[in-house]
PDB file of C-alpha atoms and ligand atoms in Angstrom:
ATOM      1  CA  UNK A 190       0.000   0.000   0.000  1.00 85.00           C
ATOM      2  CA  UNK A 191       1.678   3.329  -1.142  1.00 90.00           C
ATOM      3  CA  UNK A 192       1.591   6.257   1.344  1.00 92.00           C
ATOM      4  CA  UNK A 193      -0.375   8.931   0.555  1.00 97.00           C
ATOM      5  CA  UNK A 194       1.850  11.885  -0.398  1.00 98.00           C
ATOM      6  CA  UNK A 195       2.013  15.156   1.469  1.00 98.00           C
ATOM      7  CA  UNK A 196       2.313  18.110  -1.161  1.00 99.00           C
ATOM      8  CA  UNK A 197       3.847  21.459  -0.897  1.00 99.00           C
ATOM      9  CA  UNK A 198       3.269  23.783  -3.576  1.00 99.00           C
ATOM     10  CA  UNK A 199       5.779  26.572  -4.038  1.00 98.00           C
ATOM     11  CA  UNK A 200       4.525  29.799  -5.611  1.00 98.00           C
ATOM     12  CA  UNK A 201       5.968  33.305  -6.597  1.00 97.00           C
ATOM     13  CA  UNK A 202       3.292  34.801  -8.327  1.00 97.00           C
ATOM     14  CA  UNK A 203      -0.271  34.053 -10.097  1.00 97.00           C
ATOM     15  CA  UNK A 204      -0.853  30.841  -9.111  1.00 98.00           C
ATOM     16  CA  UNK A 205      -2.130  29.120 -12.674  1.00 98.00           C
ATOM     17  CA  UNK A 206       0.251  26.402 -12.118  1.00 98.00           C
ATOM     18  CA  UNK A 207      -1.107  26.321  -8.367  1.00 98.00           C
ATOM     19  CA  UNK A 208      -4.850  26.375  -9.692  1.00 98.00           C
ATOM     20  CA  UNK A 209      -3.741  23.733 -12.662  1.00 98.00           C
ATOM     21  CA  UNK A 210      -3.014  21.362  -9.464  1.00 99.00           C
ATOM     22  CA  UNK A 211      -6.224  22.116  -7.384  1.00 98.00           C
ATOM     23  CA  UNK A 212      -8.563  21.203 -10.362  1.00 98.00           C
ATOM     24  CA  UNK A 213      -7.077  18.301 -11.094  1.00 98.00           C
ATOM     25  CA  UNK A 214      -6.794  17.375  -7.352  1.00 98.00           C
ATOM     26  CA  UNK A 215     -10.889  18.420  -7.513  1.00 98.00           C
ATOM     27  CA  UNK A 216     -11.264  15.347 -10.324  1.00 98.00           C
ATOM     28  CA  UNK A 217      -9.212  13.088  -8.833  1.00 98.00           C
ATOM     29  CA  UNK A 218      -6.394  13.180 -11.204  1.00 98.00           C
ATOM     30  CA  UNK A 219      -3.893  13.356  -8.497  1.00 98.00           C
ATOM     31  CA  UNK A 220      -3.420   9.871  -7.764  1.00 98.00           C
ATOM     32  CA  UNK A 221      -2.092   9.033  -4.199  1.00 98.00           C
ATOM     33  CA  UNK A 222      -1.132  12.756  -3.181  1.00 98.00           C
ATOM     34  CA  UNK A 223      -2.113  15.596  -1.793  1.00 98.00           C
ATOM     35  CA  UNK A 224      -2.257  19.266  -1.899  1.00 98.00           C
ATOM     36  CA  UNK A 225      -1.375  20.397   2.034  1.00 98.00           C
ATOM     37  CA  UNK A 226       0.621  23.501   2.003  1.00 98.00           C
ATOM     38  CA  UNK A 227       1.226  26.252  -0.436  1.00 98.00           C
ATOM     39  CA  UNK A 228       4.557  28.658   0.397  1.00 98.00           C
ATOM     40  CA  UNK A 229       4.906  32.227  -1.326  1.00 98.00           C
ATOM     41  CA  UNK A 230       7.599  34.117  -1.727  1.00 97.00           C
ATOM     42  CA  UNK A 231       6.182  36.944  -1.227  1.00 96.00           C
ATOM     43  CA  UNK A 232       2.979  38.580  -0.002  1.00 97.00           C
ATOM     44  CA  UNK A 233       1.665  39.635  -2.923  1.00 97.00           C
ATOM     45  CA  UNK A 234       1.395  36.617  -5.279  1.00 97.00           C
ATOM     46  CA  UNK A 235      -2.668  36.476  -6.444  1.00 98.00           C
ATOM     47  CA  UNK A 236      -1.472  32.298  -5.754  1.00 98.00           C
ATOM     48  CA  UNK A 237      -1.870  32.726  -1.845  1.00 98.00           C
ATOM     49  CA  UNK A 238      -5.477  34.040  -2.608  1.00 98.00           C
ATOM     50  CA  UNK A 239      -5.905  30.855  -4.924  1.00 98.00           C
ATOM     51  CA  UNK A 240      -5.057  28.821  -1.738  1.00 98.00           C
ATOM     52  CA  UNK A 241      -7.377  30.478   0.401  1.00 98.00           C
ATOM     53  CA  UNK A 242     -10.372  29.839  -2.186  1.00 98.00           C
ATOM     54  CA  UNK A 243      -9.293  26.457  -1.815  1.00 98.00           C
ATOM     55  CA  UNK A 244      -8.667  26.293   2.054  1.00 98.00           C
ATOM     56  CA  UNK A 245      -5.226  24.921   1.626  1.00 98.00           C
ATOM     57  CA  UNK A 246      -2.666  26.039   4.838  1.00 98.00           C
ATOM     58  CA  UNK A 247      -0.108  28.544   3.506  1.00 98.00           C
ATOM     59  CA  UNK A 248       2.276  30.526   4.616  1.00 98.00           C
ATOM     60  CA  UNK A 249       4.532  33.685   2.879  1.00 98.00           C
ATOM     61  CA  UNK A 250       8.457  33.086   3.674  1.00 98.00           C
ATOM     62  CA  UNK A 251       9.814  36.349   1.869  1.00 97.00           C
ATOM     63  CA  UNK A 252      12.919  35.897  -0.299  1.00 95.00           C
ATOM     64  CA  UNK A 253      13.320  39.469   0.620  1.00 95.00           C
ATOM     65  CA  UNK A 254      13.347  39.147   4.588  1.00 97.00           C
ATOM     66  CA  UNK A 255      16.850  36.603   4.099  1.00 96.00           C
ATOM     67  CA  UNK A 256      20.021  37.713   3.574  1.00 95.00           C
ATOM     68  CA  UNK A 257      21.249  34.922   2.099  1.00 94.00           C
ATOM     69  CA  UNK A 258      20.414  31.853   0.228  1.00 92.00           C
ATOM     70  CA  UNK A 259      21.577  30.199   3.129  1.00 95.00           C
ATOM     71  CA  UNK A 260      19.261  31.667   5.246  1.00 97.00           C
ATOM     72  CA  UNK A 261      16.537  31.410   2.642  1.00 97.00           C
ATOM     73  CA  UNK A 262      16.469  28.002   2.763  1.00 97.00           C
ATOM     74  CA  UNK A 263      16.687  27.549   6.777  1.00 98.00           C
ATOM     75  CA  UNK A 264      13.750  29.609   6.561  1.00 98.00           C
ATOM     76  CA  UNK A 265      12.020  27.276   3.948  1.00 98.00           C
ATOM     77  CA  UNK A 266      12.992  24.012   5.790  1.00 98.00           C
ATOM     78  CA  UNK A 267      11.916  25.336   9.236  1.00 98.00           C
ATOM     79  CA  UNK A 268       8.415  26.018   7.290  1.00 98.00           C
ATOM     80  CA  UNK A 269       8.224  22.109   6.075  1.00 98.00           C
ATOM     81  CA  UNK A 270       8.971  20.817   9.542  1.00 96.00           C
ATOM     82  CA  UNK A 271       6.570  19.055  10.988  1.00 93.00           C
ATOM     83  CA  UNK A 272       4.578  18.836   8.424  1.00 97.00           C
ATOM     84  CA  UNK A 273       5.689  15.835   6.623  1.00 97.00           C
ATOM     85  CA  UNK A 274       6.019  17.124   3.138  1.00 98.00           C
ATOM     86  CA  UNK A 275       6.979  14.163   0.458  1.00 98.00           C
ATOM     87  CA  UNK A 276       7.041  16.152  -2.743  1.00 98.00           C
ATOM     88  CA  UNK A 277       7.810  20.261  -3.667  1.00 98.00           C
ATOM     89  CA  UNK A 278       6.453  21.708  -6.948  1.00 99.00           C
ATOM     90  CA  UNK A 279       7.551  24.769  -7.796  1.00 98.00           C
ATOM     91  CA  UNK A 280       4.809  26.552  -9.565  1.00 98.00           C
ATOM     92  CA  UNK A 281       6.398  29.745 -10.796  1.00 96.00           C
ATOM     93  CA  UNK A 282       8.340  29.607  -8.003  1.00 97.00           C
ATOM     94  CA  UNK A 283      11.001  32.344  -8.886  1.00 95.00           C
ATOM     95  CA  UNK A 284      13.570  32.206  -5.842  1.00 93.00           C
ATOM     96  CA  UNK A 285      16.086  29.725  -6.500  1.00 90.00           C
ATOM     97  CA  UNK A 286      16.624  26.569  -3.942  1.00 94.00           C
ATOM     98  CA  UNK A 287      19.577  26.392  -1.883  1.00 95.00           C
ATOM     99  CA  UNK A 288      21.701  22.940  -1.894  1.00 95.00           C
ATOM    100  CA  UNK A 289      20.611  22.270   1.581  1.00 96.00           C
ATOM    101  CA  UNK A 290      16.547  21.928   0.445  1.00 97.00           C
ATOM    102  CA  UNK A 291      17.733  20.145  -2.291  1.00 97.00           C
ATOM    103  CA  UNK A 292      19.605  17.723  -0.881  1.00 97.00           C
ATOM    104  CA  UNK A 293      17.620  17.022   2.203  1.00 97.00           C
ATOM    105  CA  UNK A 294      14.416  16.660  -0.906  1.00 98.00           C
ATOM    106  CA  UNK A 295      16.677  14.756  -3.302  1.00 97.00           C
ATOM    107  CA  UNK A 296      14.412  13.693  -6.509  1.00 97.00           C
ATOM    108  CA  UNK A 297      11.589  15.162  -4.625  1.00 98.00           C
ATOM    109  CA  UNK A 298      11.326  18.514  -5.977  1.00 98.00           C
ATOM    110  CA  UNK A 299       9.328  19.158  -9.257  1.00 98.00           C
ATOM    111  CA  UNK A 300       9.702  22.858 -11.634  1.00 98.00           C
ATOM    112  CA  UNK A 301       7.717  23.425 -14.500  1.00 98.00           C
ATOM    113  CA  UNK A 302       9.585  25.346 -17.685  1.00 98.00           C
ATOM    114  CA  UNK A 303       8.005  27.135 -20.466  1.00 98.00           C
ATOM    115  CA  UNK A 304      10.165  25.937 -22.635  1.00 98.00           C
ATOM    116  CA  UNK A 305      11.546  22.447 -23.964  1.00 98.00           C
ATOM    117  CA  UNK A 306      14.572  22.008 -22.508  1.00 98.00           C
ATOM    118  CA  UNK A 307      17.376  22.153 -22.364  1.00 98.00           C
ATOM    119  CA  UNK A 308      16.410  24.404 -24.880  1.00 98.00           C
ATOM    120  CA  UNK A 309      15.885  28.097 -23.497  1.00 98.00           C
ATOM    121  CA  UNK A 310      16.664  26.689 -19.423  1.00 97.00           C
ATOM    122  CA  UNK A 311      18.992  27.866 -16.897  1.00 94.00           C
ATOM    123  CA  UNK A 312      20.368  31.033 -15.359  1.00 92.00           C
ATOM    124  CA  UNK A 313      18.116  33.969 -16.564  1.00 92.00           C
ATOM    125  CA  UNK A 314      15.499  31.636 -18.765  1.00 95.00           C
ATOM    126  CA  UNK A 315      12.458  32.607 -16.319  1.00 93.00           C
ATOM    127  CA  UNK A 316       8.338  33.688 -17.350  1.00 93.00           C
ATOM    128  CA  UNK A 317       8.132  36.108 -20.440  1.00 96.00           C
ATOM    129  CA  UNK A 318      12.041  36.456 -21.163  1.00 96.00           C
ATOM    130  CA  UNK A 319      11.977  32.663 -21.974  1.00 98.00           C
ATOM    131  CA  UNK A 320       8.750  33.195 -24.843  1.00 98.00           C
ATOM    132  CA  UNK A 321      11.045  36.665 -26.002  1.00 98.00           C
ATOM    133  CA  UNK A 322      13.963  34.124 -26.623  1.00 98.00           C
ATOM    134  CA  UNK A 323      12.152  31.389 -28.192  1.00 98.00           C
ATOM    135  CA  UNK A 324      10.288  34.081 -30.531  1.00 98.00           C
ATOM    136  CA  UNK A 325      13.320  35.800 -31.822  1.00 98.00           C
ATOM    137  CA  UNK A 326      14.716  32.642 -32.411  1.00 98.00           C
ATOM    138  CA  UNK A 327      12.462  31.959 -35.330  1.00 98.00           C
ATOM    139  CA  UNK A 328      11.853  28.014 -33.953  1.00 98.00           C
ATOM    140  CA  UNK A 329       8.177  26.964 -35.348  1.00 98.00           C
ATOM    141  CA  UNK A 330       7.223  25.038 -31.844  1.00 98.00           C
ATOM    142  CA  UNK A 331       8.040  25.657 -28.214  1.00 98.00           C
ATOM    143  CA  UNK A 332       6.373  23.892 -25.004  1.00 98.00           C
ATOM    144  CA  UNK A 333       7.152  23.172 -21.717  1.00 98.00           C
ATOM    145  CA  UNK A 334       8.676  20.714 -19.227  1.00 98.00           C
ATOM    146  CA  UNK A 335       8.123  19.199 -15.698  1.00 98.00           C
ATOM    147  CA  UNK A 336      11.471  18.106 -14.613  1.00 98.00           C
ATOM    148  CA  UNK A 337      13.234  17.367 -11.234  1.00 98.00           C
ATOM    149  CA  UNK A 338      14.807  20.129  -9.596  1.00 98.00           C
ATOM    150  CA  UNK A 339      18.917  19.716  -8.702  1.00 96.00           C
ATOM    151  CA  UNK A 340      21.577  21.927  -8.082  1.00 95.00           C
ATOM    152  CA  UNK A 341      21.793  23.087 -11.990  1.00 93.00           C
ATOM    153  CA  UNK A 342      18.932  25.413 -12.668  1.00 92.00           C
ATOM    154  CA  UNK A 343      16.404  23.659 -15.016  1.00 94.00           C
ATOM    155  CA  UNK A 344      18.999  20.640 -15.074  1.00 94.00           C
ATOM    156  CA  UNK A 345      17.024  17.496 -13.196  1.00 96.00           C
ATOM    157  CA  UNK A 346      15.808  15.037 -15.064  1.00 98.00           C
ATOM    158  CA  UNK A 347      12.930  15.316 -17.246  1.00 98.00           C
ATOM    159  CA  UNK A 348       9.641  13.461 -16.662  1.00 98.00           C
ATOM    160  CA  UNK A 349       7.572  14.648 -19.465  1.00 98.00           C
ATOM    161  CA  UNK A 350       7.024  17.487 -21.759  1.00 98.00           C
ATOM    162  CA  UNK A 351       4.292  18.671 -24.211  1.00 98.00           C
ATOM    163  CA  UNK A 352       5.116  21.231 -27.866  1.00 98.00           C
ATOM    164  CA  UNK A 353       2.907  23.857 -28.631  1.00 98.00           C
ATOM    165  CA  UNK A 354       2.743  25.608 -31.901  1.00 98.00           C
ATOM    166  CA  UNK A 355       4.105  28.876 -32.425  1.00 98.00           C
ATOM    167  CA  UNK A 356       1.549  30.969 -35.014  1.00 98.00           C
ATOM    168  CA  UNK A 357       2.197  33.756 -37.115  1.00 97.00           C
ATOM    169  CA  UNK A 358       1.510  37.034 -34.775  1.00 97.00           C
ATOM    170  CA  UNK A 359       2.610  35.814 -31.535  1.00 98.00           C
ATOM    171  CA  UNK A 360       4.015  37.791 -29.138  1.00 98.00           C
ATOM    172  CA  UNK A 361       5.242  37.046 -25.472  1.00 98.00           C
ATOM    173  CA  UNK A 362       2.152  37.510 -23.746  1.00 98.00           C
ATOM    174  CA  UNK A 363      -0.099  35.417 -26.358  1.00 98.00           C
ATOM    175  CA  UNK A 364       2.532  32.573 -26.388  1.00 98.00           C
ATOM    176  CA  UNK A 365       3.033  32.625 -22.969  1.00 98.00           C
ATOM    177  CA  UNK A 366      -0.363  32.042 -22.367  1.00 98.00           C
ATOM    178  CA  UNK A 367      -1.081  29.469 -25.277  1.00 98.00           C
ATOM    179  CA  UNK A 368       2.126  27.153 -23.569  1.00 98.00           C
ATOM    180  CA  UNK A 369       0.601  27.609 -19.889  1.00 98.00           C
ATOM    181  CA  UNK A 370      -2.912  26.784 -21.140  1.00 98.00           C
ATOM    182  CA  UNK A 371      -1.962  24.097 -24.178  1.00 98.00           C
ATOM    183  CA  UNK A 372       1.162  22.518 -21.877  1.00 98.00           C
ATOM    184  CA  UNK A 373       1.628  23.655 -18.230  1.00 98.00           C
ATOM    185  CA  UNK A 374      -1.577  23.309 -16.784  1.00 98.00           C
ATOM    186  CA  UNK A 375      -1.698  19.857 -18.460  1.00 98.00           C
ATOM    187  CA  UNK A 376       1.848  18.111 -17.808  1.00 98.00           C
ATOM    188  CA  UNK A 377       2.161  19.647 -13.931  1.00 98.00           C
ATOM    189  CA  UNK A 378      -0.781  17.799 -12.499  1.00 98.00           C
ATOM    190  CA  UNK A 379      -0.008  14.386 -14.721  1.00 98.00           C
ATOM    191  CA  UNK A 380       3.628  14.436 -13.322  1.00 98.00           C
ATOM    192  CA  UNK A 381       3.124  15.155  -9.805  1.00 98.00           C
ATOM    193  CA  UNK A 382       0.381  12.593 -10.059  1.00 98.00           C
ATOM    194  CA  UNK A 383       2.920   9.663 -11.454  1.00 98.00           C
ATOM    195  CA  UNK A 384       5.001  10.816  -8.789  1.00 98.00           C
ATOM    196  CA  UNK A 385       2.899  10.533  -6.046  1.00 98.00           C
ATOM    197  CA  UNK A 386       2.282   6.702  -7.530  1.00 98.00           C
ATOM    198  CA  UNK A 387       5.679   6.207  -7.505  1.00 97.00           C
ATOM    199  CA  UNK A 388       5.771   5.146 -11.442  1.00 98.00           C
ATOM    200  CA  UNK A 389       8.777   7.634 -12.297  1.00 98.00           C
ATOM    201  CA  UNK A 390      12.349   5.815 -12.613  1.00 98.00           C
ATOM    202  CA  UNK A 391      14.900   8.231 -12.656  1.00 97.00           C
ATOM    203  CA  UNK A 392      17.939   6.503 -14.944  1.00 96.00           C
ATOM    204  CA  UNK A 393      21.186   9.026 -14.680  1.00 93.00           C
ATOM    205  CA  UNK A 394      19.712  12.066 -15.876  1.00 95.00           C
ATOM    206  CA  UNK A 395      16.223  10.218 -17.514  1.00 97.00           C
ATOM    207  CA  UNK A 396      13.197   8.996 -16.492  1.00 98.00           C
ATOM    208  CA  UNK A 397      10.996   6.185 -17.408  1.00 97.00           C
ATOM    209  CA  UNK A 398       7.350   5.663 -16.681  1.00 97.00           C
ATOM    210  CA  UNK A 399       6.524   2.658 -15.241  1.00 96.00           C
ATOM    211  CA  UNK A 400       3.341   0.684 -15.419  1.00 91.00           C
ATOM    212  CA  UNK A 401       0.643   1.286 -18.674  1.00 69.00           C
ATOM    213  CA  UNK A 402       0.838   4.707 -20.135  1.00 57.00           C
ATOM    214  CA  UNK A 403      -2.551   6.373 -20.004  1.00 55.00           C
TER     215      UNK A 403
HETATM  216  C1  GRF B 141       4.776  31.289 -15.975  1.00 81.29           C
HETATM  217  O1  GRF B 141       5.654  31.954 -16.857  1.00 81.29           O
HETATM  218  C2  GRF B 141       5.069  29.840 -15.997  1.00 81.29           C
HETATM  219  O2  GRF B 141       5.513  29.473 -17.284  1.00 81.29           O
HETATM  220  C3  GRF B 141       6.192  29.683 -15.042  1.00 81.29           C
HETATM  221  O3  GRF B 141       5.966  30.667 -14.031  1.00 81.29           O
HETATM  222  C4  GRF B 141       5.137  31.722 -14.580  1.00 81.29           C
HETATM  223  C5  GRF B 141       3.935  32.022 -13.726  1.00 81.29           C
HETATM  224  O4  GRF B 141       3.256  30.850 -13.461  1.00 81.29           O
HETATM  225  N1  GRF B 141       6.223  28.345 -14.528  1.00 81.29           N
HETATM  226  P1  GRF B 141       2.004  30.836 -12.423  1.00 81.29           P
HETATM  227  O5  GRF B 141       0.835  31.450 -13.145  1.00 81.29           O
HETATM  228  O6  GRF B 141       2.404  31.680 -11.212  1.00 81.29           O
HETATM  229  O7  GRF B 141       1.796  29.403 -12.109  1.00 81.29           O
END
């Protein structure tokens, strides 16, 4: 019998991500987890009032109020205590993860990335400057990616990943929201829920899914 899996969402600002995970935790499409704490980093992201709506326990731990990283993540980990988290999902989660979270949450930390990496990842690659990149680099699809979180930024391994077209006319904001809408929402909830059943094998730096693909 798997144990049900304690979920802490991490947010930054609006909260789509965040909301992509409550509706499919409303159907049922979250297999063997669930949603139990939300963390901001900071006070104003429209996410916490998302959380509220949906009576989940949350909690702002300001990026700004730390120093350091170091202390950033102290703060972080003394928020999970006690509380039995299993899995992290970063959910437009902009403050980056010290080593300490990461390694105390090894291969239990999930990002989404608007893009498909490794194209248009890492240092910089964050929101509407990666859809400015992928635009003036005249590529005819884009997309995004749920992938484990380590210590490279956007370098875990992948567990799975949906293209979107890229139509004549787009700019930022329109392709932004057509790869949140067409891939985000959709590949966030389906990989924390394969997660939380325990069917992702991570090999070196890839994943397989185990059991029947549905
Ligand atoms: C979006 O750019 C999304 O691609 C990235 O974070 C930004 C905000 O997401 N993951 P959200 O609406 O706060 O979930």
């Amino acid at each position: 019998m798997l144990k049900m899996k304690n979920i802490a969402v991490f947010v930054s600002g609006g909260g789509t991500n965040l909301q992509a995970l409550i509706d499919a935790q409303e159907r049922g499409e979250i297999k063997n987890g669930r949603i139990v704490f939300v963390l901001a980093s900071n006070d104003r992201a429209y996410a916490i009032q998302r959380a509220e709506k949906a009576d989940i326990e949350h909690q702002v731990v300001s990026r700004k109020a730390y120093a350091s990283s170091e202390d950033y993540d102290a703060a972080i980990l003394a928020a999970l205590e006690h509380r039995d988290i299993d899995l992290i999902v970063l959910a437009g989660f902009l403050s980056i993860l010290g080593p300490t979270v990461i390694e105390k949450y090894r291969n239990r930390i999930i990002n989404i990335h608007p893009s498909l990496i490794p194209l248009f990842c890492g240092d910089g690659f964050y929101g509407k400057k990666v859809h400015t990149a992928v635009l003036a680099s005249g590529m005819k699809v884009t997309g995004a990616t749920a992938h484990f979180v380590n210590e490279i930024t956007d370098g875990g391994a992948i567990i799975l990943q949906k293209a979107v077209p890229i139509e004549q006319g787009d700019n930022e904001d329109i392709l932004q929201y057509r790869v949140m809408r067409q891939a985000e929402w959709e590949i966030l909830p389906r990989a924390v829920s394969l997660v939380c059943e325990e069917r992702i094998r991570i090999v070196g730096n890839r994943t397989e899914i185990l059991g029947a693909t549905n």
